[in-house]
XYZ file of C-alpha atoms in Angstrom:
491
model
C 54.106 -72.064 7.679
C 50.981 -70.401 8.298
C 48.822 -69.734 5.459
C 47.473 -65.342 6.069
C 43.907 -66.119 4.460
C 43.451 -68.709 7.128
C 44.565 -66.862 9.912
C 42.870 -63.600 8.699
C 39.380 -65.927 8.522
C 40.184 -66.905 11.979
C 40.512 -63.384 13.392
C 37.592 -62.419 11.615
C 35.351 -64.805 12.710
C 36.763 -64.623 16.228
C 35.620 -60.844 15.742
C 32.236 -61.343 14.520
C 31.079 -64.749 16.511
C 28.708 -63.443 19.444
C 28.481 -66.922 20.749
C 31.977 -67.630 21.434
C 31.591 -66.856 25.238
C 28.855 -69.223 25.555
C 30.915 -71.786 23.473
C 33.692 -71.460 25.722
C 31.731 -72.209 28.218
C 30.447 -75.200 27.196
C 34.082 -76.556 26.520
C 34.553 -75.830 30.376
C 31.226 -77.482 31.786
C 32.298 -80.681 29.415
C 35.918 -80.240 30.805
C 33.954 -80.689 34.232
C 32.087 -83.626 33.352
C 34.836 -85.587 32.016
C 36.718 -84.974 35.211
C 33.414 -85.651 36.930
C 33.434 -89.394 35.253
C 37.339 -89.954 36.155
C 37.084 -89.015 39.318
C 34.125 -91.965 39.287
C 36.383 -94.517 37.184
C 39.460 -94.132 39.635
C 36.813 -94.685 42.844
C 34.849 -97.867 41.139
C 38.630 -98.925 40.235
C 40.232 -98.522 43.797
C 36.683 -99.713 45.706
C 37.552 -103.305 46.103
C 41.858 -102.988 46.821
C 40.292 -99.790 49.111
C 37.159 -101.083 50.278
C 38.577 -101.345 54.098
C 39.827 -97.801 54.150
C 36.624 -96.484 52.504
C 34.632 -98.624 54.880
C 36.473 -96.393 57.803
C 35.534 -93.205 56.488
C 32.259 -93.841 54.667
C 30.888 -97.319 55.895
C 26.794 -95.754 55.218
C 28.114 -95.131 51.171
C 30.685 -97.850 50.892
C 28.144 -100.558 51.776
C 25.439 -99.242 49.686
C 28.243 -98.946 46.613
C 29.443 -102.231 47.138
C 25.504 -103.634 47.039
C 23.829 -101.745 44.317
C 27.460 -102.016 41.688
C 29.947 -104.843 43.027
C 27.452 -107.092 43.810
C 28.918 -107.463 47.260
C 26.732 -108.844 50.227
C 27.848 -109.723 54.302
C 29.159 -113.210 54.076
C 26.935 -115.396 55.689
C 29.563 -117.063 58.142
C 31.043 -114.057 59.338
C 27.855 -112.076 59.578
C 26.050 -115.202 62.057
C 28.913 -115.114 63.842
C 28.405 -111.551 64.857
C 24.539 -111.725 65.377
C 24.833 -114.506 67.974
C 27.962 -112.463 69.675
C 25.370 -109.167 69.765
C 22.455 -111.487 71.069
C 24.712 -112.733 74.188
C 25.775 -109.268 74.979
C 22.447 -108.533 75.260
C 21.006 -112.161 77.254
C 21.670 -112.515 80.889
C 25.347 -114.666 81.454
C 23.799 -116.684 83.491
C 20.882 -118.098 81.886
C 20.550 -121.198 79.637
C 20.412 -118.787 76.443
C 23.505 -117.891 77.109
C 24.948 -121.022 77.314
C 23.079 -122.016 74.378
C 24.813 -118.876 72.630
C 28.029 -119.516 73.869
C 28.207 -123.145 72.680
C 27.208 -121.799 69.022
C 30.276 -119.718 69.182
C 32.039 -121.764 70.050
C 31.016 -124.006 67.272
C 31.168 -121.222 64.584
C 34.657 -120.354 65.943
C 35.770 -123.499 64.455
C 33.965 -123.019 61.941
C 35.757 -119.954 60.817
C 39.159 -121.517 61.552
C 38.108 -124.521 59.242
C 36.518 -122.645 56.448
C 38.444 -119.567 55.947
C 35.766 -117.366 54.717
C 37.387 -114.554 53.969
C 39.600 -116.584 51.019
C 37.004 -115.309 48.666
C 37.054 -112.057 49.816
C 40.770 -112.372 49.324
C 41.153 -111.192 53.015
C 42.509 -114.360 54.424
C 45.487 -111.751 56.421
C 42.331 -110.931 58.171
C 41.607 -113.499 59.808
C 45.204 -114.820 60.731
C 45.283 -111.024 62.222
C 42.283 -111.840 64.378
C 43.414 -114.778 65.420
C 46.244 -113.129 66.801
C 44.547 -110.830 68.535
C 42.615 -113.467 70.103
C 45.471 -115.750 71.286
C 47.209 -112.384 72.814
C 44.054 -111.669 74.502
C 43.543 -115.171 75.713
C 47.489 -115.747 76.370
C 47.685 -119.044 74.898
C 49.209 -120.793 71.743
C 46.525 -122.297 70.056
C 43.751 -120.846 68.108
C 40.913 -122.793 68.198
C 41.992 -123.580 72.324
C 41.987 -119.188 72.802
C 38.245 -119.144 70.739
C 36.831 -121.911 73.269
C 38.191 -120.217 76.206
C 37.059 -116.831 75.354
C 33.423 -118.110 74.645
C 32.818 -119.874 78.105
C 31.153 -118.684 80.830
C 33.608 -118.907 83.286
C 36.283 -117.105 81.209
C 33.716 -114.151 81.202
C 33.117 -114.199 84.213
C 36.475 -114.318 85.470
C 37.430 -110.979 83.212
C 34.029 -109.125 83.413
C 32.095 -109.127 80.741
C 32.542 -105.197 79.878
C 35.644 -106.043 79.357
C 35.323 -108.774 77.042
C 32.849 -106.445 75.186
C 35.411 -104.060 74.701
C 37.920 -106.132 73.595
C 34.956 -107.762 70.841
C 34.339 -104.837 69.944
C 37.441 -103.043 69.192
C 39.421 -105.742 68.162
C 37.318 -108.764 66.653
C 34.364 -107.099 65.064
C 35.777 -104.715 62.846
C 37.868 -107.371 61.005
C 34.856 -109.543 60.879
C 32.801 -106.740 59.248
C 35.560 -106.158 56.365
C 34.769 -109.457 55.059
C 32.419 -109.946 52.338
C 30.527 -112.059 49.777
C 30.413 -111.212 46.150
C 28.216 -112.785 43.705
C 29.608 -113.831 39.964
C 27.456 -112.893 36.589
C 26.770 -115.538 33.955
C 30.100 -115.373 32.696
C 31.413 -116.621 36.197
C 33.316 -113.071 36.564
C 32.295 -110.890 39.708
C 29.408 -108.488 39.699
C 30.614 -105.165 38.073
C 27.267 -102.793 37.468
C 29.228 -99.509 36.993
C 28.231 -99.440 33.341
C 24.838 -98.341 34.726
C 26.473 -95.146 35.429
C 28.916 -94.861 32.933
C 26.514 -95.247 30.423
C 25.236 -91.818 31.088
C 28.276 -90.146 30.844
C 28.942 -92.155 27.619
C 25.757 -90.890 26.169
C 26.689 -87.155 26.453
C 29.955 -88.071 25.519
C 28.646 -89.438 21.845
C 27.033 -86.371 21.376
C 29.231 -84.010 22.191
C 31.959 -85.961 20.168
C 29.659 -86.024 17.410
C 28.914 -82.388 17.177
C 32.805 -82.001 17.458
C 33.417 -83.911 14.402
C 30.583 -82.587 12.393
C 31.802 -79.235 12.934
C 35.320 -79.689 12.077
C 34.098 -81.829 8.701
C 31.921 -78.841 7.289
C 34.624 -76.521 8.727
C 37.510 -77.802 6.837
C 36.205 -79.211 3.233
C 39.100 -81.133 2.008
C 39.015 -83.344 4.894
C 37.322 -86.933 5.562
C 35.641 -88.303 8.682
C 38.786 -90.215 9.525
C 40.655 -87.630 9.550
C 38.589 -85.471 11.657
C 38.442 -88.525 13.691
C 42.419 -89.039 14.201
C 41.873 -85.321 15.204
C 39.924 -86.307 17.744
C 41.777 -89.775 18.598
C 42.131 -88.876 22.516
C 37.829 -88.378 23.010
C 37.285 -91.995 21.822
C 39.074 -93.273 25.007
C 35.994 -92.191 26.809
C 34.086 -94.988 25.326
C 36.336 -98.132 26.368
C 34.777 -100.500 28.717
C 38.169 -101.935 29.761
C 41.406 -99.534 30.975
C 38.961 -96.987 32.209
C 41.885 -95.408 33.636
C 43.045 -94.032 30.337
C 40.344 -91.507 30.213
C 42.663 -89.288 32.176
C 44.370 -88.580 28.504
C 41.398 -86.838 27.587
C 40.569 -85.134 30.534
C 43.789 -83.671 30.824
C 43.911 -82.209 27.440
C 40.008 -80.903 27.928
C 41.012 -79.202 30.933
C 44.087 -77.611 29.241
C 41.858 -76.917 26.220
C 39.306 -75.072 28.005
C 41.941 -73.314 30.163
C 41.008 -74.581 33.588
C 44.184 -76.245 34.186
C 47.381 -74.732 32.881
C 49.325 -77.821 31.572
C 51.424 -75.729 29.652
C 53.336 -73.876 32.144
C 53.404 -76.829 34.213
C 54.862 -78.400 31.488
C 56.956 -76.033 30.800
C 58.064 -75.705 34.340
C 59.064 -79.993 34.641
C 60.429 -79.588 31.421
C 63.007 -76.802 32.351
C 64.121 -78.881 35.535
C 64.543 -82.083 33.533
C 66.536 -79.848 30.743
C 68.277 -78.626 33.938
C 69.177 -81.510 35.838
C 70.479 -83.369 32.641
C 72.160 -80.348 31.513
C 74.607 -80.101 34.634
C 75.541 -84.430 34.748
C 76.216 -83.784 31.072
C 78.531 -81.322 31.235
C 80.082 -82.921 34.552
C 80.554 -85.792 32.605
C 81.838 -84.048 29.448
C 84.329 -82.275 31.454
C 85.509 -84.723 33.502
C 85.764 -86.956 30.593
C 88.193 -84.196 29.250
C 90.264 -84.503 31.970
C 90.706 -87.723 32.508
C 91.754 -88.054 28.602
C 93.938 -85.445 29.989
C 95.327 -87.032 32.470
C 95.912 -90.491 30.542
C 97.438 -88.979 27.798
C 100.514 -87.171 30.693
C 100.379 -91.067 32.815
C 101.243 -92.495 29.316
C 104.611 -90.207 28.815
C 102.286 -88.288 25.968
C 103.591 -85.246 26.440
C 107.403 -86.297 26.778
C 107.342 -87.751 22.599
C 105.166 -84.812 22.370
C 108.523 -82.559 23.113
C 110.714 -84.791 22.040
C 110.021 -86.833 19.099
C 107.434 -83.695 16.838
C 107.597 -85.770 14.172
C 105.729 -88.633 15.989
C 102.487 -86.379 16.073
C 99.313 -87.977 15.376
C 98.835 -87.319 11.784
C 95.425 -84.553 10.595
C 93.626 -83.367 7.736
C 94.826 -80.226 6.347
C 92.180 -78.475 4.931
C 93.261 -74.736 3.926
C 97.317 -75.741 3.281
C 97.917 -73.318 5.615
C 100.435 -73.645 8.728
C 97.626 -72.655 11.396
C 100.286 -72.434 14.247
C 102.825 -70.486 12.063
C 100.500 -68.212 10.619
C 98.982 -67.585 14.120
C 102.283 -66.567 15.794
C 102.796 -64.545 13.113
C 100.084 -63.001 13.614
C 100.896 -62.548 17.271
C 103.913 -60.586 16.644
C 102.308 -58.111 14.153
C 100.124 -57.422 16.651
C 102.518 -56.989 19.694
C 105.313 -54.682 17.384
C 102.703 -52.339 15.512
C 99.915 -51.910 18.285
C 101.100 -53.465 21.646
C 104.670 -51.840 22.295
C 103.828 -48.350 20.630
C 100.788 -48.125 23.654
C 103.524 -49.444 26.298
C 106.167 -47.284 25.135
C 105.875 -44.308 27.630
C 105.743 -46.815 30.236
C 108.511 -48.730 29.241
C 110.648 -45.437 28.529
C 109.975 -44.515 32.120
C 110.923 -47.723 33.863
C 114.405 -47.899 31.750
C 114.490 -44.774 33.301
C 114.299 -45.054 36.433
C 116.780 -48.170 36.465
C 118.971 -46.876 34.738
C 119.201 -43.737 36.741
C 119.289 -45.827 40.091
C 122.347 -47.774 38.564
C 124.128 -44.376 37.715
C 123.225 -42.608 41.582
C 125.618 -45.433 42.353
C 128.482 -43.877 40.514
C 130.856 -40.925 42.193
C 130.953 -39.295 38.547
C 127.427 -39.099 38.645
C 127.118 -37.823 42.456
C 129.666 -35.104 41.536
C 128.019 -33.760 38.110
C 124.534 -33.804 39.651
C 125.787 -31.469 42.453
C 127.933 -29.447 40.288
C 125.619 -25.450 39.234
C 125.385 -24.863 35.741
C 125.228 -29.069 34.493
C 123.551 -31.010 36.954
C 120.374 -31.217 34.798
C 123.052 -32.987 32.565
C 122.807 -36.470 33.648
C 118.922 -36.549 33.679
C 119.125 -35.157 30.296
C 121.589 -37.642 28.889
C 119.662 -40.883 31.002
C 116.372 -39.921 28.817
C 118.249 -39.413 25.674
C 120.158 -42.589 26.490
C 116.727 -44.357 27.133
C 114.486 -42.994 24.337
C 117.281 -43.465 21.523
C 117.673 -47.385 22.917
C 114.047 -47.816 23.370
C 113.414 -46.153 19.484
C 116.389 -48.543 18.182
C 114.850 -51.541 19.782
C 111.654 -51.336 18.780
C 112.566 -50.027 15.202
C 114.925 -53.102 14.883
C 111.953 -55.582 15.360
C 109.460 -53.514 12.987
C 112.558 -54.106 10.480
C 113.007 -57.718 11.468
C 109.251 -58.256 11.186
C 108.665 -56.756 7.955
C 112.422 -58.351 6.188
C 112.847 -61.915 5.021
C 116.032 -62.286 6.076
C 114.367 -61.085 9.518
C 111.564 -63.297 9.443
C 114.031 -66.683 8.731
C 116.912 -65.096 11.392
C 113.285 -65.453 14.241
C 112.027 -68.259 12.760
C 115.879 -70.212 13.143
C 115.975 -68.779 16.997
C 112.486 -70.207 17.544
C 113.255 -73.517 16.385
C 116.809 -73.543 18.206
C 115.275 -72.559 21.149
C 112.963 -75.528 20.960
C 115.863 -77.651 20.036
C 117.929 -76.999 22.956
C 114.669 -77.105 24.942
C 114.425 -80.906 24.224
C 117.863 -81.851 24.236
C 117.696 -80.606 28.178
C 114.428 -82.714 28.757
C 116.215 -85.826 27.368
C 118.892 -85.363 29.806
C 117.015 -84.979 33.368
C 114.035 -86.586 34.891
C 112.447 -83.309 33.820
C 109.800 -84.085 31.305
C 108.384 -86.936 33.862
C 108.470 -84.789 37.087
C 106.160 -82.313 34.281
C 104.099 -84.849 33.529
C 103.491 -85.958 37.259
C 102.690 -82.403 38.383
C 100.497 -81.371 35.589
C 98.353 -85.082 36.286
C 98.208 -84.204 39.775
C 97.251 -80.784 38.688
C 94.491 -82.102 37.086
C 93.208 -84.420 39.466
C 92.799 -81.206 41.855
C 90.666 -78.788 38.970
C 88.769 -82.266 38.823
C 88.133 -82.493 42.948
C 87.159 -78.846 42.880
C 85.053 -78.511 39.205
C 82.658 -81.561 40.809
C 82.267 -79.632 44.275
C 81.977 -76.732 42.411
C 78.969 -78.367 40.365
C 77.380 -80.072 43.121
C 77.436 -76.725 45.189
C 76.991 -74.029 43.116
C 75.921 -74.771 39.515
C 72.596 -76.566 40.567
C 71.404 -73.806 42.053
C 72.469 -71.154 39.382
C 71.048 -73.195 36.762
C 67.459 -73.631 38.753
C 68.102 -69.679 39.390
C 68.626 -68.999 35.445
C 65.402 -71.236 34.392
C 62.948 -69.596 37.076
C 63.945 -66.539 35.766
C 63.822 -67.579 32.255
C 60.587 -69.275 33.174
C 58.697 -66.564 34.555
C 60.197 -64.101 31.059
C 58.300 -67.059 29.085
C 55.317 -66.957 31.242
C 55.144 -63.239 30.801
C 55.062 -63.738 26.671
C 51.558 -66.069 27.088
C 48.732 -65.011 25.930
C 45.259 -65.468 29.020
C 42.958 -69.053 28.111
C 40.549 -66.439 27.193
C 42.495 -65.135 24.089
C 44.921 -67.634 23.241
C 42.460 -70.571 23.424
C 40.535 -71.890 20.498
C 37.320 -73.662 20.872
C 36.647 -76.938 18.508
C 33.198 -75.718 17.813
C 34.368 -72.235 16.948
C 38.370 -73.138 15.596
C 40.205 -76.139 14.788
């Protein structure tokens, strides 16, 4: 419940605070930063499993990243290897540098084969991929064998050496670039330096935290600093060195706090489908369940000792002492005689009428005294007599039976002969099975066409309903700028 002093204080000081604006904007700027320093956490995080893809894009920034925080340097094997390939693209073929260069290649081609530098790196896909690329290039089986032949003169001369230059570079020197070295710290774990920027952010988030939970202690006397703190549980997953990742918990509820990011409709929105969705394989289930009890219960001859054997009915609580289905068709009839058959008597009058003035045309009598001047407006006259003095017998006959005992037993002992001699004929035929068969395959069909019927239709009158329910309950919110309540100005 919501206590009126507290709420009056909060209007009134919602009324009377001149710096609210600027507070709110503050909540927003800090909403900023903290997305600022998670959108820096997630690319420190995904720089090394990204590093090649980043490298594509931004190779100026990625290697300057990887240097100044990861601690990551060009592997000394990989990067000699393509120094002495740039200095024979540039030496003449034909002179003795070159041969001199080609022999080292050939060398550090082995090298690389034997080595595997890029197993630090975790890369070592790279260079099975490049020596791939070099046997298909070569057209030969072996490694090492499509290395030597590539890095002989006569090999390059015999393809051109633009051509081999291409091929170098677009196939061979980009995989030799991803690899890399990265130095360890004193703890033998791999250079990480991104505390030198998170610190920073840490920094203004202490303070801002702190000025948070100083305000809400003098705010709010009867509480402690834990408390204020457990009020505040989701800020202090800035500060973990470890699980960075979790800092998206508080920078999704400061964006939703400051009202830069609507969470709640969202919210509200996945909410209403998942409600939805759930909502329609219930029911589907529920009714199908229903069925099928259905359905089981006819298979099993339920409905044949049903009929036949009433006083084999599952046994159930009576509550009231009351015969339900007795007192219902009672009921029933009261209402038919006194309020049903009085409205439907002019209707019924009329069609006794008519067939029983169709039966008499048939008659010669009749013919003759309708055609006879002076009483042929005799037979119409006696038919409606005829018809409202059986129709005002009849029904006064069942108000009497209704409202007499002996009435009420005389019904009661037709009703239960009736039901009698309504078993007694299902014991004697195949009847009561051919029922049961029917109704089960009656069934089976409602249950064919109630899960098309869901699969087609309610889906989309249920996603229907909730937009439009949704967009009712969107129309009921209050903007960020009213509804929302700063923690400097309102717990």
């Amino acid at each position: 419940m919501v206590n009126p002093s507290r709420t009056s204080f909060k209007a009134t000081f919602r009324a009377k605070s001149p710096s609210r604006p600027l507070v709110r904007w503050l909540d927003r700027a800090m909403a900023l930063v903290v997305l600022l320093n998670l959108l820096l956490v997630l690319v420190d995080t995904s720089y090394i499993p990204l590093r090649d893809y980043y490298l594509r894009f931004f190779p100026q920034f990625t290697a300057w990243y990887g240097e100044t925080y990861k601690g990551i340097e060009p592997h000394r094997v990989t990067e000699g290897y393509l120094e002495q390939a740039a200095k024979l693209w540039d030496a003449d073929l034909g002179s003795p540098e070159s041969e001199a260069l080609l022999r080292n290649l050939r060398d550090r081609s082995d090298e690389l084969i034997d080595e595997n530098p890029f197993n630090l790196a975790g890369k070592t896909g790279q260079l099975e991929r490049l020596k791939h690329r070099m046997r298909r290039f070569v057209g030969t089986d072996s490694s090492r064998q499509a290395f030597r032949t590539f890095w002989s003169r006569a090999y390059l001369e015999q393809i051109g050496e633009d051509r081999a230059i291409a091929f170098f570079d677009r196939e061979i020197e980009p995989l030799l670039q991803r690899n890399y070295y990265r130095g360890v710290d004193e703890n033998g774990r791999p250079i990480d330096r991104f505390w030198r920027i998170d610190l920073w952010f840490m920094g203004l988030f202490a303070v801002d935290l702190g000025l948070r939970l100083w305000h809400l202690y003098h705010r709010y006397r009867r509480t402690n600093w834990f408390d204020v703190i457990l009020w505040r549980w989701y800020d202090l997953l800035l500060f973990l060195p470890i699980w960075r990742w979790l800092r998206v918990i508080p920078t999704v509820v400061r964006l939703d706090q400051s009202g830069l990011l609507p969470i709640r409709s969202l919210q509200s929105r996945v909410s209403l489908a998942i409600a939805s969705y759930f909502a329609v394989q219930l029911t589907e289930v529920v009714v199908l369940r229903v069925i099928e009890q259905a359905q089981d219960f006819l298979r099993q001859g339920g409905l044949t000792k049903l009929l036949l054997n009433p006083d084999t009915r599952m046994r159930y609580v009576d509550v009231t002492g009351v015969n339900e289905v007795e007192e219902i068709a009672r009921q029933i009839a009261h209402l038919t005689v006194h309020q049903v058959l009085p409205a439907l008597r002019p209707d019924i009058e009329a069609l006794l009428h008519y067939t029983l003035t169709s039966v008499l045309e048939q008659s010669p009598v009749y013919r003759g005294l309708s055609r006879m001047p002076g009483v042929n407006a005799l037979p119409h006259q006696m038919s409606e007599r005829l018809v409202s003095n059986a129709t005002q017998t009849a029904y006064g006959s069942l108000v009497t039976a209704l409202d007499d005992p002996k009435g009420v037993e005389l019904t009661r002992n037709l009703v239960d002969r009736a039901g009698k001699t309504l078993r007694q004929q299902l014991r004697e035929g195949d009847t009561s099975r051919e029922l049961e068969n029917l109704l089960a395959d009656l069934l089976e069909e409602i249950k064919i066409s109630y899960v098309r019927q869901i699969s087609e239709q309610d889906i989309e009158a249920l996603r229907d309903n909730n937009r439009h329910l949704y967009e009712i309950a969107q129309a009921g919110f209050l903007s960020p700028d009213l509804e929302h309540s700063s923690e400097y100005s309102d717990a």
